[in-house]
Structure formats: structure tokens, C-alpha cells
Amino acid sequence: MIKSLIRTIPNYPKPGVQFRDITTLLKDADGLRQVVDALYERYAAAKIDKIVGIESRGFIVGAAVAYKLGVGFVPVRKKGKLPGDVLGHDYALEYGTDRVEIHSDAISPNENILLLDDLIATGGTAEAATVLIEKLGGNVFECAFIIGLPDLGGEQRLHQLGYSTFTLCEFEGE
């Protein structure tokens, strides 16, 4: 059911890109509940200290899952969006380059971190977030996503770097 609630917008943000829009999933109460419950069930027995969510759609589900797990939530944001002392990392996107930042006091050494975002495409943003987590001394427990796009190689990229990944659904060759 989760996959059926995700809208595809062709040629956004540029020609040839099939944008997977989760706003249609989020507005459906049962769909949102299924996503949060599935992620909660996967990690309920794990020793996770915090969830790191990537701007911006990773905030929505990440905060809900953190609340349900009884752990803290940490945002990873685009450059210049966090008010305090930050640590940043530049990365390549599927359609450009960007920089993400995290507050320098957001993670304590040896904390187990679940990285959560709405979608894994090329893996650049997720990799940048793992770099920040590890620079602060955190351990990446797993990288979780609502949507996987296996044709773009992001999960494979994270696996090659030694990270475990999990997706709730995939759009392969679509």
C-alpha cells in the first residue's frame, strides 16, 4: 500500500527525472501510520540513541519515529539553516552539488544513530550525513528510507562504504 500512495512527477526538477513525491503518502492517515509503524517495528528492539533526519522530508517521518521510539531527533540541514555552531560537508547531487550541516553538539561520542530520509537515489546526501555523524563520534546503526531507487546506485554506494540500508519500497526501472 505504501508504494501505491507515492505520486510520480515526470521531468521534475529537470527533464528525465521521475520525482517520487511522498506528500500524497503523508496526507493519507493510514499510509503515514503504516510508514511510522513499519519503521518503529524494525527498530524497536535496537539500541538507537538518536535519529538523524535529512532535510526536509526526512524530518517528517524521522521525528515521528523518534517520538515513538523514545529517542532524540537531530536535523541535518542545507547550508546556513542551523543557528548554532555547525559542522558541514559538501556533496554531489543527482542534479547538482550542495552542502549539509549538523549542529556540532548534536551527537555524543559512541551514540548509535539511525539515519532516516524519504528517498535514496545516488546516495550523495546520505553519505554526506554519515560523514557528519561519524565526525561527531556517532555510530551509524543503519540508513533507512521510505523509497529506494536501486537503478541509481545509492544503496550499493552506502553498502560499499560499510553501511547497512533498509527501504520500505522500491521503484526499480520505473
Coordinates of N, CA and C in Angstrom, one line a residue:
M1 N 0.8 -1.2 0.0 CA 0.0 0.0 0.0 C 0.9 1.3 0.0
I2 N 2.0 1.2 0.7 CA 2.8 2.4 0.8 C 3.2 2.9 -0.6
K3 N 3.7 2.0 -1.5 CA 4.1 2.4 -2.8 C 3.0 3.0 -3.6
S4 N 1.8 2.5 -3.5 CA 0.7 3.0 -4.3 C 0.3 4.4 -3.9
L5 N 0.7 4.9 -2.7 CA 0.3 6.2 -2.3 C 1.4 7.3 -2.6
I6 N 2.4 6.8 -3.3 CA 3.5 7.8 -3.7 C 3.3 8.2 -5.1
R7 N 3.2 9.5 -5.3 CA 3.0 10.1 -6.6 C 4.3 10.3 -7.4
T8 N 4.2 10.0 -8.7 CA 5.4 10.2 -9.5 C 5.1 11.5 -10.4
I9 N 6.1 12.4 -10.4 CA 6.0 13.6 -11.2 C 7.1 13.6 -12.2
P10 N 6.8 13.4 -13.5 CA 7.8 13.3 -14.5 C 8.5 14.6 -14.8
N11 N 9.8 14.5 -15.1 CA 10.6 15.7 -15.5 C 10.7 16.8 -14.5
Y12 N 10.8 16.4 -13.2 CA 11.0 17.3 -12.1 C 12.1 16.8 -11.2
P13 N 13.1 17.7 -10.9 CA 13.2 19.1 -11.1 C 13.9 19.4 -12.5
K14 N 14.2 18.4 -13.3 CA 14.7 18.6 -14.6 C 14.3 17.5 -15.5
P15 N 14.4 17.7 -16.8 CA 14.0 16.7 -17.8 C 14.7 15.3 -17.5
G16 N 13.9 14.2 -17.6 CA 14.4 12.9 -17.4 C 14.3 12.4 -16.0
V17 N 14.1 13.2 -15.0 CA 14.0 12.8 -13.6 C 12.5 12.5 -13.3
Q18 N 12.3 11.3 -12.7 CA 11.0 10.9 -12.2 C 11.0 11.2 -10.7
F19 N 10.4 12.3 -10.3 CA 10.4 12.7 -8.9 C 9.3 11.8 -8.1
R20 N 9.7 11.2 -7.1 CA 8.8 10.4 -6.2 C 8.4 11.3 -5.1
D21 N 7.1 11.7 -5.1 CA 6.6 12.7 -4.2 C 5.8 12.0 -3.1
I22 N 6.3 12.1 -1.8 CA 5.7 11.4 -0.7 C 4.6 12.3 -0.1
T23 N 4.3 13.5 -0.6 CA 3.2 14.3 0.1 C 1.9 13.6 0.0
T24 N 1.7 12.8 -1.1 CA 0.4 12.0 -1.2 C 0.4 10.9 -0.2
L25 N 1.5 10.3 0.1 CA 1.6 9.3 1.2 C 1.3 9.9 2.6
L26 N 2.0 11.1 2.8 CA 1.9 11.7 4.1 C 0.5 12.2 4.4
K27 N -0.3 12.6 3.4 CA -1.6 13.2 3.7 C -2.7 12.1 3.9
D28 N -2.3 10.8 3.7 CA -3.1 9.7 3.9 C -2.8 9.1 5.3
A29 N -3.8 9.3 6.2 CA -3.5 8.9 7.6 C -3.1 7.4 7.8
D30 N -3.7 6.5 7.0 CA -3.3 5.1 7.1 C -1.9 4.9 6.5
G31 N -1.6 5.6 5.4 CA -0.3 5.4 4.8 C 0.8 5.9 5.7
L32 N 0.6 7.1 6.3 CA 1.6 7.7 7.2 C 1.8 6.8 8.4
R33 N 0.7 6.3 8.9 CA 0.7 5.3 10.1 C 1.5 4.1 9.7
Q34 N 1.3 3.5 8.5 CA 2.0 2.3 8.1 C 3.5 2.6 8.0
V35 N 3.9 3.7 7.5 CA 5.3 4.1 7.4 C 5.9 4.1 8.8
V36 N 5.3 4.9 9.7 CA 5.9 5.1 11.0 C 5.9 3.8 11.8
D37 N 4.8 3.1 11.7 CA 4.7 1.8 12.4 C 5.8 0.8 11.9
A38 N 5.9 0.7 10.6 CA 6.9 -0.2 10.0 C 8.3 0.1 10.4
L39 N 8.7 1.4 10.5 CA 10.0 1.8 10.9 C 10.2 1.6 12.4
Y40 N 9.1 1.9 13.2 CA 9.2 1.6 14.6 C 9.4 0.1 14.9
E41 N 8.6 -0.7 14.2 CA 8.7 -2.2 14.5 C 10.1 -2.7 14.1
R42 N 10.7 -2.1 13.0 CA 12.1 -2.6 12.6 C 13.1 -2.2 13.7
Y43 N 12.9 -1.1 14.4 CA 14.0 -0.6 15.2 C 13.6 -0.6 16.7
A44 N 12.5 -1.1 17.1 CA 12.0 -1.1 18.5 C 13.0 -1.8 19.4
A45 N 13.6 -2.9 19.0 CA 14.5 -3.7 19.8 C 15.9 -3.2 19.7
A46 N 16.2 -2.3 18.8 CA 17.6 -1.9 18.5 C 18.0 -0.9 19.6
K47 N 19.3 -0.8 19.8 CA 19.8 0.2 20.8 C 20.2 1.5 20.0
I48 N 19.2 2.3 19.7 CA 19.4 3.5 19.0 C 19.2 4.7 20.0
D49 N 20.2 5.6 19.9 CA 20.2 6.7 20.8 C 19.5 7.9 20.2
K50 N 19.6 8.1 18.9 CA 19.0 9.3 18.2 C 18.7 8.9 16.7
I51 N 17.8 9.6 16.2 CA 17.5 9.5 14.7 C 18.0 10.8 14.1
V52 N 18.8 10.7 13.0 CA 19.2 11.9 12.3 C 18.3 11.9 11.0
G53 N 17.6 13.0 10.8 CA 16.7 13.1 9.6 C 17.3 14.1 8.7
I54 N 17.3 13.9 7.4 CA 17.8 14.7 6.4 C 16.7 15.7 5.9
E55 N 17.1 17.0 5.7 CA 16.1 18.0 5.2 C 15.6 17.6 3.9
S56 N 14.4 17.8 3.6 CA 13.4 18.2 4.6 C 12.4 17.1 4.9
R57 N 12.2 16.2 3.9 CA 11.2 15.2 4.1 C 11.6 14.1 5.2
G58 N 12.9 14.0 5.4 CA 13.4 13.1 6.4 C 13.0 13.6 7.8
F59 N 12.7 14.9 8.0 CA 12.3 15.5 9.2 C 10.9 14.9 9.6
I60 N 10.1 14.8 8.7 CA 8.7 14.5 8.9 C 8.6 13.1 9.5
V61 N 9.1 12.1 8.8 CA 9.0 10.7 9.3 C 10.0 10.5 10.4
G62 N 11.2 11.1 10.3 CA 12.2 10.9 11.4 C 11.8 11.3 12.7
A63 N 11.1 12.5 12.8 CA 10.6 13.0 14.1 C 9.6 12.1 14.7
A64 N 8.7 11.6 13.8 CA 7.6 10.7 14.3 C 8.1 9.4 14.8
V65 N 9.1 8.8 14.1 CA 9.7 7.6 14.5 C 10.5 7.8 15.8
A66 N 11.2 8.9 15.9 CA 12.0 9.2 17.1 C 11.1 9.3 18.3
Y67 N 10.0 10.0 18.2 CA 9.0 10.1 19.2 C 8.5 8.7 19.7
K68 N 8.1 7.9 18.7 CA 7.6 6.5 19.0 C 8.6 5.6 19.7
L69 N 9.9 5.8 19.3 CA 11.0 5.0 19.9 C 11.5 5.6 21.2
G70 N 11.1 6.8 21.5 CA 11.5 7.5 22.7 C 13.0 7.9 22.7
V71 N 13.4 8.3 21.5 CA 14.8 8.8 21.4 C 14.8 10.2 20.8
G72 N 15.9 10.9 20.8 CA 16.0 12.2 20.3 C 16.1 12.3 18.8
F73 N 15.8 13.5 18.2 CA 15.8 13.7 16.8 C 16.8 14.8 16.5
V74 N 17.6 14.6 15.5 CA 18.6 15.6 15.1 C 18.5 15.9 13.6
P75 N 18.3 17.2 13.2 CA 18.2 17.5 11.8 C 19.5 17.7 11.1
V76 N 19.7 17.2 9.9 CA 20.8 17.6 9.0 C 20.1 18.5 8.0
R77 N 20.7 19.7 7.9 CA 20.1 20.7 7.1 C 21.0 21.3 6.0
K78 N 20.4 21.9 5.0 CA 21.2 22.6 4.0 C 22.0 23.8 4.6
K79 N 23.0 24.2 4.0 CA 23.9 25.2 4.4 C 23.2 26.5 4.9
G80 N 23.5 27.0 6.1 CA 23.0 28.2 6.5 C 21.7 28.2 7.2
K81 N 21.1 27.0 7.4 CA 19.8 26.9 8.0 C 19.8 26.6 9.5
L82 N 20.9 26.2 10.1 CA 21.0 25.9 11.5 C 21.6 27.2 12.2
P83 N 21.1 27.5 13.4 CA 21.5 28.8 14.0 C 22.8 28.7 14.9
G84 N 23.2 27.5 15.3 CA 24.3 27.4 16.2 C 25.6 27.0 15.5
D85 N 26.6 26.6 16.3 CA 27.9 26.1 15.7 C 27.6 24.8 15.0
V86 N 28.1 24.8 13.7 CA 27.8 23.6 12.9 C 29.1 23.0 12.3
L87 N 28.9 21.8 11.9 CA 29.9 21.0 11.1 C 29.2 20.8 9.8
G88 N 29.9 21.0 8.6 CA 29.3 20.8 7.3 C 30.1 19.9 6.4
H89 N 29.5 19.4 5.4 CA 30.1 18.5 4.4 C 29.5 18.8 3.0
D90 N 30.3 19.0 2.0 CA 29.9 19.2 0.6 C 29.7 17.8 0.0
Y91 N 28.7 17.8 -1.0 CA 28.4 16.5 -1.7 C 27.8 16.8 -3.0
A92 N 27.8 15.8 -3.9 CA 27.2 15.9 -5.2 C 25.9 15.3 -5.2
L93 N 24.9 16.0 -5.8 CA 23.6 15.5 -6.0 C 23.4 14.9 -7.4
E94 N 22.3 14.2 -7.6 CA 21.9 13.7 -8.9 C 21.9 14.8 -9.9
Y95 N 21.5 16.0 -9.5 CA 21.4 17.1 -10.4 C 22.0 18.4 -9.9
G96 N 23.3 18.3 -9.4 CA 24.0 19.5 -8.9 C 24.9 19.1 -7.7
T97 N 25.2 20.2 -6.9 CA 26.0 20.0 -5.7 C 25.4 20.8 -4.6
D98 N 25.7 20.4 -3.4 CA 25.1 21.1 -2.2 C 26.0 20.8 -1.0
R99 N 25.6 21.4 0.1 CA 26.3 21.2 1.4 C 25.2 21.0 2.5
V100 N 25.5 20.0 3.4 CA 24.7 19.8 4.5 C 25.4 20.1 5.8
E101 N 24.7 20.4 6.8 CA 25.3 20.8 8.1 C 24.5 20.2 9.3
I102 N 25.2 20.0 10.4 CA 24.6 19.5 11.6 C 25.2 20.3 12.8
H103 N 24.4 20.5 13.8 CA 25.0 21.2 15.0 C 26.1 20.4 15.6
S104 N 27.2 21.1 15.9 CA 28.4 20.4 16.4 C 28.2 19.7 17.7
D105 N 27.1 20.0 18.4 CA 26.8 19.3 19.7 C 25.7 18.4 19.6
A106 N 25.2 18.0 18.4 CA 24.0 17.2 18.3 C 24.2 15.7 18.6
I107 N 25.4 15.2 18.5 CA 25.7 13.8 18.7 C 26.9 13.7 19.6
S108 N 26.7 12.8 20.6 CA 27.8 12.5 21.5 C 28.6 11.3 21.0
P109 N 29.9 11.2 21.4 CA 30.7 10.0 21.0 C 30.0 8.7 21.4
N110 N 30.1 7.8 20.5 CA 29.6 6.4 20.6 C 28.1 6.3 20.7
E111 N 27.3 7.3 20.4 CA 25.9 7.1 20.2 C 25.6 6.4 19.0
N112 N 24.5 5.5 19.1 CA 24.1 4.8 17.9 C 23.0 5.6 17.2
I113 N 23.2 5.8 15.9 CA 22.4 6.7 15.1 C 21.7 6.0 14.0
L114 N 20.4 6.2 13.9 CA 19.6 5.7 12.7 C 19.5 6.9 11.8
L115 N 20.0 6.8 10.6 CA 19.9 7.9 9.6 C 18.6 7.6 8.8
L116 N 17.7 8.6 8.7 CA 16.4 8.4 8.0 C 16.2 9.5 7.0
D117 N 15.7 9.1 5.9 CA 15.3 10.1 4.8 C 14.2 9.5 4.0
D118 N 13.5 10.3 3.2 CA 12.4 9.8 2.4 C 12.9 8.9 1.3
L119 N 14.0 9.2 0.7 CA 14.4 8.5 -0.5 C 15.9 8.4 -0.7
I120 N 16.4 7.3 -1.2 CA 17.8 7.1 -1.6 C 17.9 6.9 -3.1
A121 N 18.6 7.9 -3.7 CA 18.8 7.8 -5.1 C 20.3 7.5 -5.4
T122 N 21.1 8.5 -5.6 CA 22.6 8.2 -5.8 C 23.3 8.0 -4.5
G123 N 22.7 8.4 -3.4 CA 23.4 8.2 -2.1 C 24.3 9.4 -1.6
G124 N 24.4 10.4 -2.4 CA 25.3 11.5 -2.0 C 24.9 12.2 -0.7
T125 N 23.6 12.5 -0.6 CA 23.2 13.2 0.6 C 23.3 12.3 1.8
A126 N 22.9 11.1 1.7 CA 23.1 10.1 2.8 C 24.5 9.9 3.2
E127 N 25.4 9.8 2.2 CA 26.8 9.7 2.5 C 27.3 10.9 3.3
A128 N 26.9 12.1 2.8 CA 27.4 13.3 3.5 C 26.9 13.3 4.9
A129 N 25.7 12.9 5.2 CA 25.2 12.8 6.5 C 25.9 11.8 7.4
T130 N 26.3 10.7 6.8 CA 27.1 9.7 7.6 C 28.5 10.2 7.9
V131 N 29.0 11.0 7.0 CA 30.3 11.7 7.3 C 30.2 12.6 8.5
L132 N 29.1 13.4 8.6 CA 28.9 14.3 9.7 C 28.7 13.5 11.0
I133 N 27.9 12.5 10.9 CA 27.6 11.7 12.1 C 28.9 11.1 12.7
E134 N 29.7 10.6 11.8 CA 31.0 10.0 12.3 C 32.0 11.0 12.8
K135 N 32.0 12.2 12.1 CA 32.9 13.2 12.6 C 32.6 13.7 14.0
L136 N 31.3 13.5 14.4 CA 30.9 13.9 15.8 C 31.1 12.7 16.7
G137 N 31.5 11.5 16.2 CA 31.8 10.4 17.1 C 30.6 9.4 17.1
G138 N 29.6 9.6 16.4 CA 28.4 8.7 16.4 C 28.7 7.5 15.5
N139 N 27.9 6.4 15.8 CA 28.0 5.2 15.0 C 26.7 5.1 14.2
V140 N 26.8 4.9 12.9 CA 25.7 4.8 12.0 C 25.2 3.4 12.2
F141 N 24.0 3.2 12.8 CA 23.4 1.9 13.0 C 22.9 1.4 11.7
E142 N 22.1 2.2 11.0 CA 21.6 1.8 9.7 C 21.1 3.1 9.0
C143 N 21.0 3.0 7.7 CA 20.4 4.1 6.9 C 19.1 3.6 6.4
A144 N 18.0 4.3 6.8 CA 16.6 3.8 6.4 C 15.9 4.9 5.5
F145 N 15.1 4.4 4.6 CA 14.5 5.2 3.6 C 13.1 4.7 3.3
I146 N 12.2 5.6 3.0 CA 10.8 5.1 2.6 C 11.0 4.5 1.2
I147 N 11.7 5.2 0.3 CA 11.8 4.8 -1.1 C 13.2 4.5 -1.5
G148 N 13.4 3.4 -2.2 CA 14.7 3.1 -2.8 C 14.6 3.2 -4.3
L149 N 15.6 3.8 -4.9 CA 15.7 3.8 -6.4 C 17.0 3.0 -6.8
P150 N 16.9 1.7 -6.8 CA 18.1 0.9 -7.0 C 18.9 1.1 -8.3
D151 N 18.2 1.6 -9.3 CA 18.9 1.8 -10.6 C 19.9 3.0 -10.5
L152 N 19.8 3.8 -9.5 CA 20.7 5.0 -9.3 C 21.9 4.7 -8.4
G153 N 21.9 3.5 -7.8 CA 23.1 3.0 -7.1 C 23.4 3.5 -5.7
G154 N 22.5 4.3 -5.1 CA 22.7 4.8 -3.8 C 22.9 3.8 -2.7
E155 N 22.0 2.8 -2.7 CA 22.2 1.7 -1.7 C 23.5 1.0 -1.8
Q156 N 23.8 0.7 -3.1 CA 25.1 0.0 -3.3 C 26.2 0.8 -2.9
R157 N 26.2 2.1 -3.1 CA 27.2 3.0 -2.7 C 27.4 3.0 -1.2
L158 N 26.3 3.0 -0.5 CA 26.4 3.0 1.0 C 26.9 1.7 1.5
H159 N 26.4 0.6 0.8 CA 26.9 -0.8 1.2 C 28.5 -0.9 1.0
Q160 N 29.0 -0.3 -0.1 CA 30.4 -0.3 -0.3 C 31.2 0.5 0.7
L161 N 30.5 1.4 1.3 CA 31.1 2.2 2.4 C 31.0 1.5 3.8
G162 N 30.3 0.4 3.8 CA 30.1 -0.4 5.0 C 28.8 -0.1 5.8
Y163 N 27.9 0.6 5.2 CA 26.6 0.9 5.9 C 25.5 -0.1 5.5
S164 N 24.7 -0.5 6.4 CA 23.5 -1.3 6.2 C 22.4 -0.3 5.8
T165 N 21.5 -0.7 4.9 CA 20.4 0.1 4.4 C 19.1 -0.7 4.5
F166 N 18.0 0.1 4.6 CA 16.7 -0.5 4.6 C 15.7 0.4 3.9
T167 N 14.9 -0.1 3.0 CA 13.9 0.7 2.3 C 12.5 0.0 2.5
L168 N 11.5 0.8 2.6 CA 10.1 0.3 2.7 C 9.6 -0.1 1.3
C169 N 10.0 0.5 0.3 CA 9.5 0.2 -1.1 C 10.6 0.6 -2.1
E170 N 10.5 0.1 -3.3 CA 11.5 0.5 -4.3 C 10.7 0.8 -5.6
F171 N 11.3 1.7 -6.4 CA 10.9 1.9 -7.8 C 12.1 1.6 -8.7
E172 N 12.0 0.4 -9.2 CA 13.1 -0.1 -10.0 C 12.8 -0.1 -11.5
G173 N 13.6 0.6 -12.2 CA 13.4 0.7 -13.7 C 12.1 1.4 -14.1
E174 N 11.6 2.2 -13.2 CA 10.3 2.9 -13.5 C 10.5 4.4 -13.6

